[in-house]
mmCIF file of C-alpha atoms in Angstrom:
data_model
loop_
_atom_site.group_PDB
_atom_site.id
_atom_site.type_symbol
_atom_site.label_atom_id
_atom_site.label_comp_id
_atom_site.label_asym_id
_atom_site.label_seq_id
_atom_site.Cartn_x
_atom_site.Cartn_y
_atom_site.Cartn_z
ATOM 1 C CA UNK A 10 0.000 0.000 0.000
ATOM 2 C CA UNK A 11 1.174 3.627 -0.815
ATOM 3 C CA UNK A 12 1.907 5.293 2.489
ATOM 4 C CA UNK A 13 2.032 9.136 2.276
ATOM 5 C CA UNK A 14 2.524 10.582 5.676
ATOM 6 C CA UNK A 15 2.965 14.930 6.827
ATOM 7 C CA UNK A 16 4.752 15.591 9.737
ATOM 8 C CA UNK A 17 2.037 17.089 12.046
ATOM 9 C CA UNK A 18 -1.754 16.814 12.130
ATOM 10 C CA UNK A 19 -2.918 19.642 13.864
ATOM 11 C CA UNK A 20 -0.567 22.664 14.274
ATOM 12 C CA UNK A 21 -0.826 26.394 15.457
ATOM 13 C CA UNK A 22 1.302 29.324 15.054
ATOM 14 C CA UNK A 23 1.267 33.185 15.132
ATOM 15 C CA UNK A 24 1.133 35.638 12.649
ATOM 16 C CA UNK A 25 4.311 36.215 10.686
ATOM 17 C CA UNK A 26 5.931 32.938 11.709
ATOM 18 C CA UNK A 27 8.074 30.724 9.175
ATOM 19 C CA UNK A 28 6.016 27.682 8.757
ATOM 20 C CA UNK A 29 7.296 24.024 7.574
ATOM 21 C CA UNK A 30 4.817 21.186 6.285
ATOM 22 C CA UNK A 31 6.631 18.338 5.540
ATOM 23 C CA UNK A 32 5.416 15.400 3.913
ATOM 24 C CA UNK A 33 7.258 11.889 3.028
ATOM 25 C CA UNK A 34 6.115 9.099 0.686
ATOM 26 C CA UNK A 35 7.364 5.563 0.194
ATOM 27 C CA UNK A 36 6.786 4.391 -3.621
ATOM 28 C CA UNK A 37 9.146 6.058 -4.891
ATOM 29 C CA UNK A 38 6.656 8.454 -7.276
ATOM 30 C CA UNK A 39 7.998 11.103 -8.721
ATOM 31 C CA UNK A 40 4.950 13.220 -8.520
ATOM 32 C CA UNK A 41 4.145 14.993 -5.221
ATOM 33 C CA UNK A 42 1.754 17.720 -4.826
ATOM 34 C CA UNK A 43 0.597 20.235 -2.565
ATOM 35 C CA UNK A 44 -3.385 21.279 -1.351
ATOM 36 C CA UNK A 45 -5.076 23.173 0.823
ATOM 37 C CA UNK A 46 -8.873 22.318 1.448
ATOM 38 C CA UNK A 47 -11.564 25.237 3.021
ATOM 39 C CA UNK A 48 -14.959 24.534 3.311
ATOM 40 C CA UNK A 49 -16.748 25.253 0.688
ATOM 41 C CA UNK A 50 -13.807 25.778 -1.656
ATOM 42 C CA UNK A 51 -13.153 22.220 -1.984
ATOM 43 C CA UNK A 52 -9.727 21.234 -2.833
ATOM 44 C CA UNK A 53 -6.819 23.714 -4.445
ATOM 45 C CA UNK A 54 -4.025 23.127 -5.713
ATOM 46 C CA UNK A 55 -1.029 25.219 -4.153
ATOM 47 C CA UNK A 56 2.178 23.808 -6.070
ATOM 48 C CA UNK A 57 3.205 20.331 -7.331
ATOM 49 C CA UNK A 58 6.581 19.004 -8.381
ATOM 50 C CA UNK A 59 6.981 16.247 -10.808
ATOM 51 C CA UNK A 60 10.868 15.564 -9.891
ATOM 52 C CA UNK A 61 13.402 16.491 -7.619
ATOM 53 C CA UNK A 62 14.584 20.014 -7.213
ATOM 54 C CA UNK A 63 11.243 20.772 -9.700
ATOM 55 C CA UNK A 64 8.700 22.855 -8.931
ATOM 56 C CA UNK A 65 5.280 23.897 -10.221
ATOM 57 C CA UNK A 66 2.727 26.396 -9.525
ATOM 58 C CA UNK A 67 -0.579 25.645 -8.504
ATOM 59 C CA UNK A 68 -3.373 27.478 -8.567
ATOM 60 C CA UNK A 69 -2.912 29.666 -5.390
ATOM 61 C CA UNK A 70 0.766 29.596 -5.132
ATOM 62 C CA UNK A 71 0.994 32.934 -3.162
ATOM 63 C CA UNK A 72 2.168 33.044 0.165
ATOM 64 C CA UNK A 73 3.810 29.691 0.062
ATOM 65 C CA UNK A 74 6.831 28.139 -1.490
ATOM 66 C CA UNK A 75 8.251 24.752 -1.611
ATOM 67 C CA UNK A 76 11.248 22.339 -1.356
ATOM 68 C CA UNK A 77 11.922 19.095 -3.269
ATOM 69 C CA UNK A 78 15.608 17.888 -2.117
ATOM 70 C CA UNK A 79 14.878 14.106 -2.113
ATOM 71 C CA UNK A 80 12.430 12.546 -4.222
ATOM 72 C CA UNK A 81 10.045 10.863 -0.929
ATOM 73 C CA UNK A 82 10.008 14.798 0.675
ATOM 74 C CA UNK A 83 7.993 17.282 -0.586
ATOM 75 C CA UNK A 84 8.362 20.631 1.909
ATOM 76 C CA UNK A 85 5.515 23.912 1.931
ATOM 77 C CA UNK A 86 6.808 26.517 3.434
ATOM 78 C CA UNK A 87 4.610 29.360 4.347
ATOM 79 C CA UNK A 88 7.376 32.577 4.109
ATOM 80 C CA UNK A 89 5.382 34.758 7.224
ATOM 81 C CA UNK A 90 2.058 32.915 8.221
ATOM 82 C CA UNK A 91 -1.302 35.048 7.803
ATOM 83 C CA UNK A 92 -4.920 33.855 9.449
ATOM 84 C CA UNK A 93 -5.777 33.789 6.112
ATOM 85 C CA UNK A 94 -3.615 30.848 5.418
ATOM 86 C CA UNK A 95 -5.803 28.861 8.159
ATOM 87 C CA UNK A 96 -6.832 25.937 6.646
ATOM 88 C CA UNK A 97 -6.227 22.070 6.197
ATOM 89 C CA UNK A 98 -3.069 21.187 4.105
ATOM 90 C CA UNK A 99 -2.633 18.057 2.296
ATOM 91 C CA UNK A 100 -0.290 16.260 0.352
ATOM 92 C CA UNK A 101 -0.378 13.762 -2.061
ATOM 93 C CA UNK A 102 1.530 11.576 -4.429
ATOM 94 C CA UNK A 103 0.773 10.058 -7.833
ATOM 95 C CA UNK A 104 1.238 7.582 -10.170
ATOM 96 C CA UNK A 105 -0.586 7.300 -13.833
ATOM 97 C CA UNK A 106 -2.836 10.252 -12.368
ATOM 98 C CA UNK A 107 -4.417 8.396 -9.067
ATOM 99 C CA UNK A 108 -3.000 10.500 -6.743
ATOM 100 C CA UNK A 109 -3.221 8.864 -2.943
ATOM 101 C CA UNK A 110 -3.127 11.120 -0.020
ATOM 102 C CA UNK A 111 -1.932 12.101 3.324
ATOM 103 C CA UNK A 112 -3.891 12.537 6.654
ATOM 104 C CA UNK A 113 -3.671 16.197 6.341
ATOM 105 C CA UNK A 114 -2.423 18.863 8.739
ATOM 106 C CA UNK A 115 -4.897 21.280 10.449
ATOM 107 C CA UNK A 116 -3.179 24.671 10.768
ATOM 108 C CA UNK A 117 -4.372 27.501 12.918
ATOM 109 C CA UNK A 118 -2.590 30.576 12.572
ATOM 110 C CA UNK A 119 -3.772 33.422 15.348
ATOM 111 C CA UNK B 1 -12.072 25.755 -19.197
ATOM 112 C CA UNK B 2 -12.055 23.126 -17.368
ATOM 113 C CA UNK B 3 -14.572 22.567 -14.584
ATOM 114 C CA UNK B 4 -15.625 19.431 -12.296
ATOM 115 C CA UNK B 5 -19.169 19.783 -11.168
ATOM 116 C CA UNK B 6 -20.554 17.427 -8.677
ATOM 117 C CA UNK B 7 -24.213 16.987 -7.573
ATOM 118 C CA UNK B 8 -25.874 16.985 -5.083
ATOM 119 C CA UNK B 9 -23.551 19.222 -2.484
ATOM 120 C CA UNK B 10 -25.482 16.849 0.317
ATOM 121 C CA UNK B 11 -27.436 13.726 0.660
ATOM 122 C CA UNK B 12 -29.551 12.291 3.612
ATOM 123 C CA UNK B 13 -30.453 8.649 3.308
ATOM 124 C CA UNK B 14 -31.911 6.154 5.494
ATOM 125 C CA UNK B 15 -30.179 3.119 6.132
ATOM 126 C CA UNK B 16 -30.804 0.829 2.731
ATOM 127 C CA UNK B 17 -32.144 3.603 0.592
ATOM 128 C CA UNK B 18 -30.069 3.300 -2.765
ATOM 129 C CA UNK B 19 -29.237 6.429 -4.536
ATOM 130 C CA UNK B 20 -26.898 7.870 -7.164
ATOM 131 C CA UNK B 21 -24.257 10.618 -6.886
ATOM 132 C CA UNK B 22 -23.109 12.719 -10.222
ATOM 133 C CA UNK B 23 -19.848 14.099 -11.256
ATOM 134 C CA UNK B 24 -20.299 16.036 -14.425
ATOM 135 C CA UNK B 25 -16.996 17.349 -16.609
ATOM 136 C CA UNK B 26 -16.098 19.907 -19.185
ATOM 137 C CA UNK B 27 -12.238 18.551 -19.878
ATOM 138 C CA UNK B 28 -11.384 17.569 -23.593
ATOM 139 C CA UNK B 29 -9.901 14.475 -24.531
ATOM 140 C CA UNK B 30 -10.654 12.833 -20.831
ATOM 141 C CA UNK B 31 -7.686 11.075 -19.289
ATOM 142 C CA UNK B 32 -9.454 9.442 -16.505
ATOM 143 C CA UNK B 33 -11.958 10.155 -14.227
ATOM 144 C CA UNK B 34 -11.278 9.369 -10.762
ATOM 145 C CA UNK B 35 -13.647 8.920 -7.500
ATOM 146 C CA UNK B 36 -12.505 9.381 -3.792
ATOM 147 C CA UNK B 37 -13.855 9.207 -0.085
ATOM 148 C CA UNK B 38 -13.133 11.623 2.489
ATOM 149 C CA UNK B 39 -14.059 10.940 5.913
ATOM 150 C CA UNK B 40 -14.319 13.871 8.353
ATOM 151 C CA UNK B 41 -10.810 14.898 9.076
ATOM 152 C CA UNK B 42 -8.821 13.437 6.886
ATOM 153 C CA UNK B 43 -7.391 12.770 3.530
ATOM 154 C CA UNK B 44 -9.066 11.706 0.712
ATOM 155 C CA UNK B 45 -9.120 7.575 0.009
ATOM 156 C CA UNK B 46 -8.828 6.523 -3.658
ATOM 157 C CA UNK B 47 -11.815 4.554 -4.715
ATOM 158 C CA UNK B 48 -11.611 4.220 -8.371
ATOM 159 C CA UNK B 49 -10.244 5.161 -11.779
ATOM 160 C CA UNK B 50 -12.799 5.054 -14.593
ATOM 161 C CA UNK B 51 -11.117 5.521 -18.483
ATOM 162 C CA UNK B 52 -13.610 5.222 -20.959
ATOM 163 C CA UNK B 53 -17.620 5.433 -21.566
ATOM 164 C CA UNK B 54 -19.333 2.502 -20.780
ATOM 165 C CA UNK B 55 -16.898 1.550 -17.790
ATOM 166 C CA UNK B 56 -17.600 0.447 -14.363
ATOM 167 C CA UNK B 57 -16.235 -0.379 -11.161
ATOM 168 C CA UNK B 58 -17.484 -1.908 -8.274
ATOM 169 C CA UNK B 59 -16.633 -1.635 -5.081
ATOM 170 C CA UNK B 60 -19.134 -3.560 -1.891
ATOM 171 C CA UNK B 61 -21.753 -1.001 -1.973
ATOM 172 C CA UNK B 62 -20.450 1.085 -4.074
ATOM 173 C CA UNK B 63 -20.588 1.325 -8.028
ATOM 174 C CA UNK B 64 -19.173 3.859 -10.421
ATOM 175 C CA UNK B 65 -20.203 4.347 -13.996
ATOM 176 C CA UNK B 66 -18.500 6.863 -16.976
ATOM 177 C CA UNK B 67 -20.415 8.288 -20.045
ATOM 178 C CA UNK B 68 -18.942 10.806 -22.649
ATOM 179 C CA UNK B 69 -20.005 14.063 -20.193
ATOM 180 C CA UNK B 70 -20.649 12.494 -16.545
ATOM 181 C CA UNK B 71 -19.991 9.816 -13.520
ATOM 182 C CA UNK B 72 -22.276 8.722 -11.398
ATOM 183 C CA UNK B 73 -21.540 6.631 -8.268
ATOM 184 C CA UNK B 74 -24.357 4.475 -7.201
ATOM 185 C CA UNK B 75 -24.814 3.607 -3.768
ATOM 186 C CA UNK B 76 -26.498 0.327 -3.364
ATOM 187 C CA UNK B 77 -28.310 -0.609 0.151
ATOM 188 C CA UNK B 78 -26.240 1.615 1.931
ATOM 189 C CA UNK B 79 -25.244 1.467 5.602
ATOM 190 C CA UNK B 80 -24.035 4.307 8.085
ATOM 191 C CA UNK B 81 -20.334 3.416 7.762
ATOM 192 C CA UNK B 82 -20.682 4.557 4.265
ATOM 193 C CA UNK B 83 -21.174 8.512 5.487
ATOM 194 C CA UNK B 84 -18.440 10.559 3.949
ATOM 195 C CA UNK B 85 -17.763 13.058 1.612
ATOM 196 C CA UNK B 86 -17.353 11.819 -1.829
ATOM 197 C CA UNK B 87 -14.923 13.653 -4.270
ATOM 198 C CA UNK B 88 -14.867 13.026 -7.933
ATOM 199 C CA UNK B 89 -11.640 14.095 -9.899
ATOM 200 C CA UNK B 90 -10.247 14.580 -13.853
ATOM 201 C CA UNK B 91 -6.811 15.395 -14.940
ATOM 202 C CA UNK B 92 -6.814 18.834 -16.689
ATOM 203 C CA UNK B 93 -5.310 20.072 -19.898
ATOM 204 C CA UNK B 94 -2.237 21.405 -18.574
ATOM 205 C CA UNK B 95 0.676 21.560 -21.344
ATOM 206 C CA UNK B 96 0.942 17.477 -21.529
ATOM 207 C CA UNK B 97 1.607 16.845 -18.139
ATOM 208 C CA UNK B 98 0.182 14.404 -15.965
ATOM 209 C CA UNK B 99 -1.386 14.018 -12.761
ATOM 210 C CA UNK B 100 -2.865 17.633 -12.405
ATOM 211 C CA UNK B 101 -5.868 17.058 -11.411
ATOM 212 C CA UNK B 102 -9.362 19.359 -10.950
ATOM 213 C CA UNK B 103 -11.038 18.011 -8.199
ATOM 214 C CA UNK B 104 -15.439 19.141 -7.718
ATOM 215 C CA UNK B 105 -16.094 20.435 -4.528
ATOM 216 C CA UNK B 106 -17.534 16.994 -3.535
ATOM 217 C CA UNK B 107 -21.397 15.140 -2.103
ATOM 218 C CA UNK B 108 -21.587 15.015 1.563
ATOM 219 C CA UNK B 109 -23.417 11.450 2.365
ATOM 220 C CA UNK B 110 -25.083 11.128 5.233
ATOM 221 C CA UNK B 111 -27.014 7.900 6.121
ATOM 222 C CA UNK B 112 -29.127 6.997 8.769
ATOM 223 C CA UNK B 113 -29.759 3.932 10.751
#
């Protein structure tokens, strides 16, 4: 089974912080991506990468960047956290398009 | 453009009560359509990949079917284990490469005992 896990799964921090959101996967798929899910928004993509060191944007790629130094680690960094960037972020990674996903990490940012 | 539109945005059933859910698409030249459950929570679970019209996959309770413009996942008998949200996916046009996908903003099941 395709394991995808992210580092934490709930998580608060304060305005302006540096914020890290790992996430590791073990079938070696060269395709990770990055979402962010709000309620009645449904799921968006923030950036992908489809090797390592390669990077994508998404379609709200503002506000966060992203690391790929191995090929199982996929890294979202939010630059200086805003409230507006509450929300659940999840990670997933694919192969031939089915895409198989993390638990998800609930951040709160006061 | 391309757009994923699922139907209804919630469902109340009673325990047993079959029903259907619908994903409808505007993507050319479809590369898949895929179907996933999302408990409350957590990450979405892959269910199933559907290629071509006239395709199915079944799953216990669960059945999905693929014409030219829609899915539709048919819940058969269902019980209350089966309450989740249900997100229905296609890859979009994106310069060639693969694995984009354009998720709909899901069906929230609910059933009843």
């Amino acid at each position: 089974d395709v394991k995808v896990t992210q580092s934490s799964r709930y998580l608060v921090k304060r305005t302006g912080e540096k914020v890290f959101l790992e996430c590791v996967q073990d079938m070696d798929h060269e395709n990770m991506f990055w979402y962010r899910q709000d309620p009645g928004l449904g799921l968006r993509l923030i950036y992908f990468s489809y090797d390592v060191k390669m990077k994508e944007k998404g379609d709200i790629p503002e506000g966060y960047s992203v690391s790929r130094e191995k090929k199982e680690r996929f890294s979202l960094i939010l630059e200086s956290a805003s409230t507006n960037q509450t929300s659940m972020y999840l990670c997933a990674s694919e192969t031939g398009y089915e895409q198989y996903f993390g638990p998800g990490t609930r951040l709160t940012v006061t | 453009e391309d757009q994923v539109t699922q139907s209804p945005e919630a469902l109340r059933l009673q325990e047993g009560e079959s029903s259907s859910l619908n994903c409808s698409y505007t993507v050319s030249g479809l590369r898949g359509l895929f179907w996933y459950r999302q408990d409350p929570g957590k990450g979405p679970e892959f269910l199933f990949t559907l290629y071509s019209a006239g395709e199915e996959k079944e799953k216990e309770r669960l059945k999905a079917t693929l014409t030219k413009k829609e899915s539709f996942l048919h819940i058969t008998a269902p019980k209350p284990e089966d309450s989740a949200t249900y997100l229905c996916a296609v890859p979009r046009n994106y310069g060639g490469s693969q694995g984009n996908l354009i998720f709909g903003k899901g069906t929230k099941l609910s059933v009843k005992p």
